[in-house]
């Protein structure tokens, strides 16, 4: 069907749940990013382990990890996503679109800009105990030299 080739999706399309976790290593200069994408049944669709340089502030590092995760997820052509955020402050910033910290404001603006790449993109609060696997991946990512991606067909 031609509409499929143009990027139009049906309402039956399943949304993808995305968990994002970060781990700081050493004196905080290295940040491991762990991302897991699952379907609505909890089956893994993809995982990413990435090593990044810290921006010097945990909340900024987490916002950067969310941006990276959104780009990785969009590269899979998934158009409906739900992103689990573990930081309540970042979640409030994303929902309000306001921040007193100019650096965080810029990150929130970029995340909101990335949202427009998706047909549907929402954020929800993910409890710490719910993100054990993404946390393990972020810890692993602090020790890798190259980013890793695992896609499940």
PDB file of C-alpha atoms in Angstrom:
ATOM      1  CA  UNK A   1       0.000   0.000   0.000  1.00  0.00           C
ATOM      2  CA  UNK A   2       1.374   3.408  -0.984  1.00  0.00           C
ATOM      3  CA  UNK A   3       0.303   5.065   2.267  1.00  0.00           C
ATOM      4  CA  UNK A   4       2.584   2.692   4.218  1.00  0.00           C
ATOM      5  CA  UNK A   5       5.567   3.818   2.157  1.00  0.00           C
ATOM      6  CA  UNK A   6       4.817   7.458   2.884  1.00  0.00           C
ATOM      7  CA  UNK A   7       4.983   6.908   6.641  1.00  0.00           C
ATOM      8  CA  UNK A   8       1.265   6.932   7.440  1.00  0.00           C
ATOM      9  CA  UNK A   9       0.305   4.552  10.206  1.00  0.00           C
ATOM     10  CA  UNK A  10      -2.967   2.950  11.133  1.00  0.00           C
ATOM     11  CA  UNK A  11      -4.648   3.435  14.490  1.00  0.00           C
ATOM     12  CA  UNK A  12      -3.918  -0.222  15.304  1.00  0.00           C
ATOM     13  CA  UNK A  13      -0.203   0.530  15.498  1.00  0.00           C
ATOM     14  CA  UNK A  14       1.172  -0.538  18.843  1.00  0.00           C
ATOM     15  CA  UNK A  15       2.949   1.976  21.026  1.00  0.00           C
ATOM     16  CA  UNK A  16       6.461   1.271  22.252  1.00  0.00           C
ATOM     17  CA  UNK A  17       7.433   1.723  25.895  1.00  0.00           C
ATOM     18  CA  UNK A  18      10.903   3.177  26.421  1.00  0.00           C
ATOM     19  CA  UNK A  19      12.907   3.140  29.665  1.00  0.00           C
ATOM     20  CA  UNK A  20      15.951   5.366  30.069  1.00  0.00           C
ATOM     21  CA  UNK A  21      18.538   5.012  32.843  1.00  0.00           C
ATOM     22  CA  UNK A  22      21.911   6.617  33.481  1.00  0.00           C
ATOM     23  CA  UNK A  23      24.880   5.690  35.665  1.00  0.00           C
ATOM     24  CA  UNK A  24      27.795   7.969  36.514  1.00  0.00           C
ATOM     25  CA  UNK A  25      31.263   6.437  36.713  1.00  0.00           C
ATOM     26  CA  UNK A  26      34.300   7.622  38.605  1.00  0.00           C
ATOM     27  CA  UNK A  27      34.342  11.324  39.277  1.00  0.00           C
ATOM     28  CA  UNK A  28      31.233  11.790  37.177  1.00  0.00           C
ATOM     29  CA  UNK A  29      32.899  12.473  33.833  1.00  0.00           C
ATOM     30  CA  UNK A  30      31.495   9.335  32.211  1.00  0.00           C
ATOM     31  CA  UNK A  31      27.791   8.616  31.933  1.00  0.00           C
ATOM     32  CA  UNK A  32      26.468   5.218  30.939  1.00  0.00           C
ATOM     33  CA  UNK A  33      23.093   5.326  29.202  1.00  0.00           C
ATOM     34  CA  UNK A  34      20.845   2.280  29.132  1.00  0.00           C
ATOM     35  CA  UNK A  35      17.690   2.227  27.000  1.00  0.00           C
ATOM     36  CA  UNK A  36      15.135  -0.540  26.630  1.00  0.00           C
ATOM     37  CA  UNK A  37      12.214  -0.485  24.209  1.00  0.00           C
ATOM     38  CA  UNK A  38       9.384  -2.960  24.812  1.00  0.00           C
ATOM     39  CA  UNK A  39       6.007  -3.655  23.295  1.00  0.00           C
ATOM     40  CA  UNK A  40       2.770  -3.491  25.296  1.00  0.00           C
ATOM     41  CA  UNK A  41       3.224  -7.108  26.360  1.00  0.00           C
ATOM     42  CA  UNK A  42       6.633  -6.316  27.886  1.00  0.00           C
ATOM     43  CA  UNK A  43       8.608  -8.104  25.157  1.00  0.00           C
ATOM     44  CA  UNK A  44      11.925  -6.420  24.308  1.00  0.00           C
ATOM     45  CA  UNK A  45      12.090  -4.797  20.886  1.00  0.00           C
ATOM     46  CA  UNK A  46      15.524  -3.174  21.291  1.00  0.00           C
ATOM     47  CA  UNK A  47      18.213  -2.234  23.803  1.00  0.00           C
ATOM     48  CA  UNK A  48      20.952   0.354  23.595  1.00  0.00           C
ATOM     49  CA  UNK A  49      24.082   0.805  25.727  1.00  0.00           C
ATOM     50  CA  UNK A  50      25.859   4.112  25.186  1.00  0.00           C
ATOM     51  CA  UNK A  51      28.735   5.892  26.842  1.00  0.00           C
ATOM     52  CA  UNK A  52      28.556   9.685  27.001  1.00  0.00           C
ATOM     53  CA  UNK A  53      30.511  12.532  28.553  1.00  0.00           C
ATOM     54  CA  UNK A  54      28.869  14.119  31.580  1.00  0.00           C
ATOM     55  CA  UNK A  55      27.542  17.662  31.356  1.00  0.00           C
ATOM     56  CA  UNK A  56      28.432  18.158  35.018  1.00  0.00           C
ATOM     57  CA  UNK A  57      24.893  17.926  36.383  1.00  0.00           C
ATOM     58  CA  UNK A  58      22.848  14.754  36.848  1.00  0.00           C
ATOM     59  CA  UNK A  59      19.572  16.273  35.619  1.00  0.00           C
ATOM     60  CA  UNK A  60      21.229  17.607  32.456  1.00  0.00           C
ATOM     61  CA  UNK A  61      22.833  14.206  31.849  1.00  0.00           C
ATOM     62  CA  UNK A  62      19.461  12.499  32.226  1.00  0.00           C
ATOM     63  CA  UNK A  63      17.776  14.969  29.850  1.00  0.00           C
ATOM     64  CA  UNK A  64      20.546  14.333  27.314  1.00  0.00           C
ATOM     65  CA  UNK A  65      20.000  10.572  27.691  1.00  0.00           C
ATOM     66  CA  UNK A  66      16.277  11.023  26.995  1.00  0.00           C
ATOM     67  CA  UNK A  67      17.096  12.982  23.819  1.00  0.00           C
ATOM     68  CA  UNK A  68      19.501  10.292  22.629  1.00  0.00           C
ATOM     69  CA  UNK A  69      16.925   7.586  23.352  1.00  0.00           C
ATOM     70  CA  UNK A  70      14.284   9.459  21.343  1.00  0.00           C
ATOM     71  CA  UNK A  71      16.603   9.662  18.336  1.00  0.00           C
ATOM     72  CA  UNK A  72      17.473   5.952  18.581  1.00  0.00           C
ATOM     73  CA  UNK A  73      13.795   4.998  18.849  1.00  0.00           C
ATOM     74  CA  UNK A  74      12.797   7.197  15.909  1.00  0.00           C
ATOM     75  CA  UNK A  75      15.475   5.548  13.763  1.00  0.00           C
ATOM     76  CA  UNK A  76      13.412   2.353  14.124  1.00  0.00           C
ATOM     77  CA  UNK A  77      10.413   4.143  12.533  1.00  0.00           C
ATOM     78  CA  UNK A  78       8.270   3.662  15.623  1.00  0.00           C
ATOM     79  CA  UNK A  79       5.820   6.537  15.710  1.00  0.00           C
ATOM     80  CA  UNK A  80       3.984   5.998  19.008  1.00  0.00           C
ATOM     81  CA  UNK A  81       6.089   5.929  22.170  1.00  0.00           C
ATOM     82  CA  UNK A  82       5.722   6.216  25.938  1.00  0.00           C
ATOM     83  CA  UNK A  83       8.911   7.217  27.740  1.00  0.00           C
ATOM     84  CA  UNK A  84       9.421   6.260  31.368  1.00  0.00           C
ATOM     85  CA  UNK A  85      11.188   9.074  33.239  1.00  0.00           C
ATOM     86  CA  UNK A  86      12.627   8.370  36.693  1.00  0.00           C
ATOM     87  CA  UNK A  87      13.343  11.988  37.601  1.00  0.00           C
ATOM     88  CA  UNK A  88      10.232  13.828  38.828  1.00  0.00           C
ATOM     89  CA  UNK A  89      11.835  17.232  38.300  1.00  0.00           C
ATOM     90  CA  UNK A  90      12.550  16.507  34.633  1.00  0.00           C
ATOM     91  CA  UNK A  91       9.038  15.135  34.171  1.00  0.00           C
ATOM     92  CA  UNK A  92       7.571  18.348  35.637  1.00  0.00           C
ATOM     93  CA  UNK A  93       9.787  20.432  33.337  1.00  0.00           C
ATOM     94  CA  UNK A  94       8.688  18.428  30.283  1.00  0.00           C
ATOM     95  CA  UNK A  95       5.026  18.803  31.163  1.00  0.00           C
ATOM     96  CA  UNK A  96       5.215  22.523  31.951  1.00  0.00           C
ATOM     97  CA  UNK A  97       7.814  23.484  29.330  1.00  0.00           C
ATOM     98  CA  UNK A  98       9.403  25.869  31.822  1.00  0.00           C
ATOM     99  CA  UNK A  99      12.671  25.890  33.745  1.00  0.00           C
ATOM    100  CA  UNK A 100      14.602  28.457  35.739  1.00  0.00           C
ATOM    101  CA  UNK A 101      17.921  26.900  34.691  1.00  0.00           C
ATOM    102  CA  UNK A 102      18.712  28.043  31.139  1.00  0.00           C
ATOM    103  CA  UNK A 103      20.706  24.860  30.409  1.00  0.00           C
ATOM    104  CA  UNK A 104      17.813  22.648  31.473  1.00  0.00           C
ATOM    105  CA  UNK A 105      15.363  24.883  29.619  1.00  0.00           C
ATOM    106  CA  UNK A 106      17.376  24.318  26.419  1.00  0.00           C
ATOM    107  CA  UNK A 107      17.333  20.535  26.969  1.00  0.00           C
ATOM    108  CA  UNK A 108      13.559  20.553  27.586  1.00  0.00           C
ATOM    109  CA  UNK A 109      13.025  22.615  24.429  1.00  0.00           C
ATOM    110  CA  UNK A 110      15.060  20.116  22.402  1.00  0.00           C
ATOM    111  CA  UNK A 111      13.127  17.164  23.852  1.00  0.00           C
ATOM    112  CA  UNK A 112       9.836  18.865  23.047  1.00  0.00           C
ATOM    113  CA  UNK A 113      11.108  19.534  19.539  1.00  0.00           C
ATOM    114  CA  UNK A 114      11.978  15.842  19.141  1.00  0.00           C
ATOM    115  CA  UNK A 115       8.434  14.943  20.233  1.00  0.00           C
ATOM    116  CA  UNK A 116       7.163  16.343  16.936  1.00  0.00           C
ATOM    117  CA  UNK A 117       8.922  13.472  15.107  1.00  0.00           C
ATOM    118  CA  UNK A 118       6.389  11.060  16.587  1.00  0.00           C
ATOM    119  CA  UNK A 119       2.693  10.617  15.954  1.00  0.00           C
ATOM    120  CA  UNK A 120       2.297  10.126  19.691  1.00  0.00           C
ATOM    121  CA  UNK A 121       4.905  10.721  22.413  1.00  0.00           C
ATOM    122  CA  UNK A 122       4.141  10.801  26.114  1.00  0.00           C
ATOM    123  CA  UNK A 123       6.155  10.744  29.316  1.00  0.00           C
ATOM    124  CA  UNK A 124       5.301   9.008  32.568  1.00  0.00           C
ATOM    125  CA  UNK A 125       6.966   8.544  35.945  1.00  0.00           C
ATOM    126  CA  UNK A 126       8.863   5.268  36.137  1.00  0.00           C
ATOM    127  CA  UNK A 127       9.616   4.048  39.647  1.00  0.00           C
ATOM    128  CA  UNK A 128      13.231   3.090  40.383  1.00  0.00           C
ATOM    129  CA  UNK A 129      12.372  -0.546  41.098  1.00  0.00           C
ATOM    130  CA  UNK A 130      10.731  -0.823  37.648  1.00  0.00           C
ATOM    131  CA  UNK A 131      13.905  -0.018  35.744  1.00  0.00           C
ATOM    132  CA  UNK A 132      16.354  -2.650  36.940  1.00  0.00           C
ATOM    133  CA  UNK A 133      17.249  -3.911  33.453  1.00  0.00           C
ATOM    134  CA  UNK A 134      17.864  -0.443  31.959  1.00  0.00           C
ATOM    135  CA  UNK A 135      19.893   0.434  35.063  1.00  0.00           C
ATOM    136  CA  UNK A 136      22.081  -2.680  34.537  1.00  0.00           C
ATOM    137  CA  UNK A 137      22.594  -1.699  30.896  1.00  0.00           C
ATOM    138  CA  UNK A 138      23.597   1.856  31.891  1.00  0.00           C
ATOM    139  CA  UNK A 139      26.109   0.463  34.384  1.00  0.00           C
ATOM    140  CA  UNK A 140      27.518  -1.824  31.679  1.00  0.00           C
ATOM    141  CA  UNK A 141      27.684   1.150  29.287  1.00  0.00           C
ATOM    142  CA  UNK A 142      30.150   2.985  31.543  1.00  0.00           C
ATOM    143  CA  UNK A 143      32.759   0.355  30.591  1.00  0.00           C
ATOM    144  CA  UNK A 144      32.300   0.103  26.822  1.00  0.00           C
ATOM    145  CA  UNK A 145      34.322   1.869  24.160  1.00  0.00           C
ATOM    146  CA  UNK A 146      31.657   1.849  21.443  1.00  0.00           C
ATOM    147  CA  UNK A 147      27.891   2.186  21.643  1.00  0.00           C
ATOM    148  CA  UNK A 148      25.988  -1.068  21.353  1.00  0.00           C
ATOM    149  CA  UNK A 149      22.569  -1.758  19.869  1.00  0.00           C
ATOM    150  CA  UNK A 150      20.516  -4.943  20.000  1.00  0.00           C
ATOM    151  CA  UNK A 151      17.363  -5.179  17.908  1.00  0.00           C
ATOM    152  CA  UNK A 152      14.854  -7.988  18.298  1.00  0.00           C
ATOM    153  CA  UNK A 153      13.154  -8.892  15.005  1.00  0.00           C
TER     154      UNK A 153
END
